[in-house]
Short mmCIF file of C-alpha atoms in Angstrom, two decimals:
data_model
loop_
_atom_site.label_atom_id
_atom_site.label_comp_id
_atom_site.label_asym_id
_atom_site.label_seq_id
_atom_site.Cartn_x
_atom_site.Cartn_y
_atom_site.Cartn_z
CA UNK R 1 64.94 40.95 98.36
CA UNK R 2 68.29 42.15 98.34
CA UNK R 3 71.91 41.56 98.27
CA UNK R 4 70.99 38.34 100.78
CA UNK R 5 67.86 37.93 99.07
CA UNK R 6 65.50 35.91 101.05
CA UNK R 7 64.26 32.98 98.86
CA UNK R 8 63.16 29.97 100.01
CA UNK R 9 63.21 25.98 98.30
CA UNK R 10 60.51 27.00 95.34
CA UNK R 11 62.07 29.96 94.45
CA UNK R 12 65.24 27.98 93.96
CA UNK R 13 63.59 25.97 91.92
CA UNK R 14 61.70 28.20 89.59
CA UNK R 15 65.19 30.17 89.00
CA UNK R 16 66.79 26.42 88.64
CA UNK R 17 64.60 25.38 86.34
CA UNK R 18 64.30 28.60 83.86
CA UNK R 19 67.97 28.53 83.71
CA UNK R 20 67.54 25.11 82.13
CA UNK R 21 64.40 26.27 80.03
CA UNK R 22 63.78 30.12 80.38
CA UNK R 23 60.78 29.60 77.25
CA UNK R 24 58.31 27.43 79.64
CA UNK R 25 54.81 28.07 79.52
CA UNK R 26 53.51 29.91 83.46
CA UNK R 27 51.60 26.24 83.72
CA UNK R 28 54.76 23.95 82.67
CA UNK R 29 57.08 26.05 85.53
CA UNK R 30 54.14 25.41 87.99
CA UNK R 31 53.93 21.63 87.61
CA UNK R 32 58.08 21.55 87.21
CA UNK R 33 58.25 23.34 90.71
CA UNK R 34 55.49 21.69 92.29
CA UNK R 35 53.09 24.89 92.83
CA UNK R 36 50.04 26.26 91.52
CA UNK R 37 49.84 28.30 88.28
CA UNK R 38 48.99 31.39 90.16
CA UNK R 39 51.42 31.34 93.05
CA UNK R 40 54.10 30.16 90.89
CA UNK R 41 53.65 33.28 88.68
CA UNK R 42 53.44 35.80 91.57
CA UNK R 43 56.72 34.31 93.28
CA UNK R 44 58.10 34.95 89.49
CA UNK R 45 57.32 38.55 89.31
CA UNK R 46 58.89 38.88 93.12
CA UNK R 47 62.23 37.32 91.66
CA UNK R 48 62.14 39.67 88.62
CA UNK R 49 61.17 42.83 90.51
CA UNK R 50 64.09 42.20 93.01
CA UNK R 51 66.50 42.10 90.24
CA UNK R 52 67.23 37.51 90.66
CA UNK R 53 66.15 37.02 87.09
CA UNK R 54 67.93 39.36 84.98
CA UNK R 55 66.12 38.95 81.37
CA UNK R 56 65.33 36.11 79.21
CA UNK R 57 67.26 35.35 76.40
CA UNK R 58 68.53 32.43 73.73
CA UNK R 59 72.33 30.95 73.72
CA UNK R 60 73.08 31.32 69.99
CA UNK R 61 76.46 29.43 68.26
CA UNK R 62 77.15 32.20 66.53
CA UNK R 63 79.75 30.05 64.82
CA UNK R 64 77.28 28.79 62.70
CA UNK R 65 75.96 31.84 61.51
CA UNK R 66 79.31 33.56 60.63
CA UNK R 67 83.26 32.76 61.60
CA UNK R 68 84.00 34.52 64.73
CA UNK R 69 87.58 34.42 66.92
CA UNK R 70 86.85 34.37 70.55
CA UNK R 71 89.63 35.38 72.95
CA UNK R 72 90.25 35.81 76.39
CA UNK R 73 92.46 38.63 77.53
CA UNK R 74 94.55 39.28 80.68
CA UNK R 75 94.50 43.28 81.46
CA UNK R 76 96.74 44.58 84.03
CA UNK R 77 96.57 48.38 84.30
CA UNK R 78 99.18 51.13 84.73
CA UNK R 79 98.00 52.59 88.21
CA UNK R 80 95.63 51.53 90.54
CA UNK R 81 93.40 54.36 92.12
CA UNK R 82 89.67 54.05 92.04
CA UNK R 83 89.84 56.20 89.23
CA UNK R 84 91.50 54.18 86.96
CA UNK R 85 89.28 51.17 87.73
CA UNK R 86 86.27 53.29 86.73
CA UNK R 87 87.83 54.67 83.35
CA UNK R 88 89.01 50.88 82.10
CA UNK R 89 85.63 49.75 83.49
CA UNK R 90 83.62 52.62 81.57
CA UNK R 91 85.96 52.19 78.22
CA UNK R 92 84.90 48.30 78.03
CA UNK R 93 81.39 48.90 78.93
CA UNK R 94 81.01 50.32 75.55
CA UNK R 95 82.64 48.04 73.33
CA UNK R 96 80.61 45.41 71.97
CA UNK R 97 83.60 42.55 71.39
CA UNK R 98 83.66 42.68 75.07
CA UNK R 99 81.17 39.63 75.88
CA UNK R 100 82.68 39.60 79.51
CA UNK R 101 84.52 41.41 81.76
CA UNK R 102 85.88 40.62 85.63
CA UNK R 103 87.95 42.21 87.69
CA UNK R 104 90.32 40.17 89.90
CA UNK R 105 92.03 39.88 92.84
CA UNK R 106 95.79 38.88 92.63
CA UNK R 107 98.21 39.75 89.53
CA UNK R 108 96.09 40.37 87.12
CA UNK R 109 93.31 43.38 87.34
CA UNK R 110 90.78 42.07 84.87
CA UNK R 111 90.41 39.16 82.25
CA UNK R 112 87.99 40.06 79.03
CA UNK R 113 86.00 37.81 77.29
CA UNK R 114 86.31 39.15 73.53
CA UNK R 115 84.60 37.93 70.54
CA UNK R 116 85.78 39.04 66.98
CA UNK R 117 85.81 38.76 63.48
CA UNK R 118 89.25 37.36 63.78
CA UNK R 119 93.10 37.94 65.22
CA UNK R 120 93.45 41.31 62.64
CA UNK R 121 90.47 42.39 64.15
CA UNK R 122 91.37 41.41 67.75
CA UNK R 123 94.65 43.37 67.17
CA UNK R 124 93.31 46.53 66.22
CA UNK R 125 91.03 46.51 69.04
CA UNK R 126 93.86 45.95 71.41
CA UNK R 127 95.56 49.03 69.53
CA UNK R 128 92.62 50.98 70.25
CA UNK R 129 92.45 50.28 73.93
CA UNK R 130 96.57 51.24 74.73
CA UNK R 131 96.36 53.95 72.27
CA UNK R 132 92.96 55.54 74.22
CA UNK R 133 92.49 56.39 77.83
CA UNK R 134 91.93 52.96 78.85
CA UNK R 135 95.19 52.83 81.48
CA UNK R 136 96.78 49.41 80.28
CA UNK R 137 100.03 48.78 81.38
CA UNK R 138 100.48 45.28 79.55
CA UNK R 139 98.21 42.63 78.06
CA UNK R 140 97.86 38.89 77.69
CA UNK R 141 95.44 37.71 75.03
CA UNK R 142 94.66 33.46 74.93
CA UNK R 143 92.97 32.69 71.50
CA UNK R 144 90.14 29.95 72.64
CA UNK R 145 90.21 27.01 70.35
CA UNK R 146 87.26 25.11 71.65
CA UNK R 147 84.37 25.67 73.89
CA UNK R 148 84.09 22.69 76.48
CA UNK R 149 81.79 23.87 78.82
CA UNK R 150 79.46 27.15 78.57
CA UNK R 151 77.00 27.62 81.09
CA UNK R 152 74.77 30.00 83.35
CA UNK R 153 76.05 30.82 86.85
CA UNK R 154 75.47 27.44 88.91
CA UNK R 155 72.41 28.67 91.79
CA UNK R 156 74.05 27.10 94.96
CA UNK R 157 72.42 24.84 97.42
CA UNK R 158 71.01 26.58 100.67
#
């Protein structure tokens, strides 16, 4: 399995289904997928060990454990070589506020998915990033007020 992985209906299902529920027992996925315990569990491991199924791991509101400020920022850079696209890319690799990060096609070169302690925080970080070797040319940051809709990447139809 690759790029054009070759998967088939159950597969579809098993990833389908531990999006929804990624702590089900091997015997639960089996009888929600409609295989055996054993075959189930081997198609699994094939979707793991070609890299479908990326980890396992709990959504957590971290609102409720502490105040946090999310915000979404527009990133246009100052020059556009490959180079430059690696640097920014390497720069917010390393930060942990960065909970996202895409690169886009059109008039804006990336948007970032921060999450901070709150807008003093999310200032200084911005400082950080012009003041470093990051290459921004100019910045948009969009404070999110509420979350509507948060989920896993939809698995499309075949």
């Amino acid at each position: 399995m690759g790029r054009e992985a070759k998967i088939d209906s159950y597969d579809i299902a098993i990833l389908r289904t531990l999006q929804e529920n990624g702590r089900m027992t091997k015997v639960a996925l089996a009888e929600a997928v409609n295989l055996s315990p054993s075959p189930c569990w081997e198609r699994l491991k094939k979707l793991e060990r070609a890299g479908l199924i990326t980890g396992y791991r709990a959504m957590v509101d971290i609102r409720k454990i502490a105040p946090v400020t999310e915000v979404m920022v527009e990133i246009t850079l100052s020059n556009h070589k490959a180079e430059d696209f690696r640097r920014f890319e390497a720069v917010v690799k390393t930060r942990p506020e960065v909970q996202g990060c895409w690169a886009l096609g059109g008039g804006v070169d990336y948007i970032l998915r921060l999450v901070l302690r709150d807008v003093d925080t999310y200032q200084r970080f911005m400082d950080e990033l012009l003041d470093g070797d990051a290459g921004i040319e100019r910045y948009f940051g969009y404070v999110v007020t509420k979350t509507v809709k948060n989920t896993a990447d939809p698995i499309p139809d075949y």
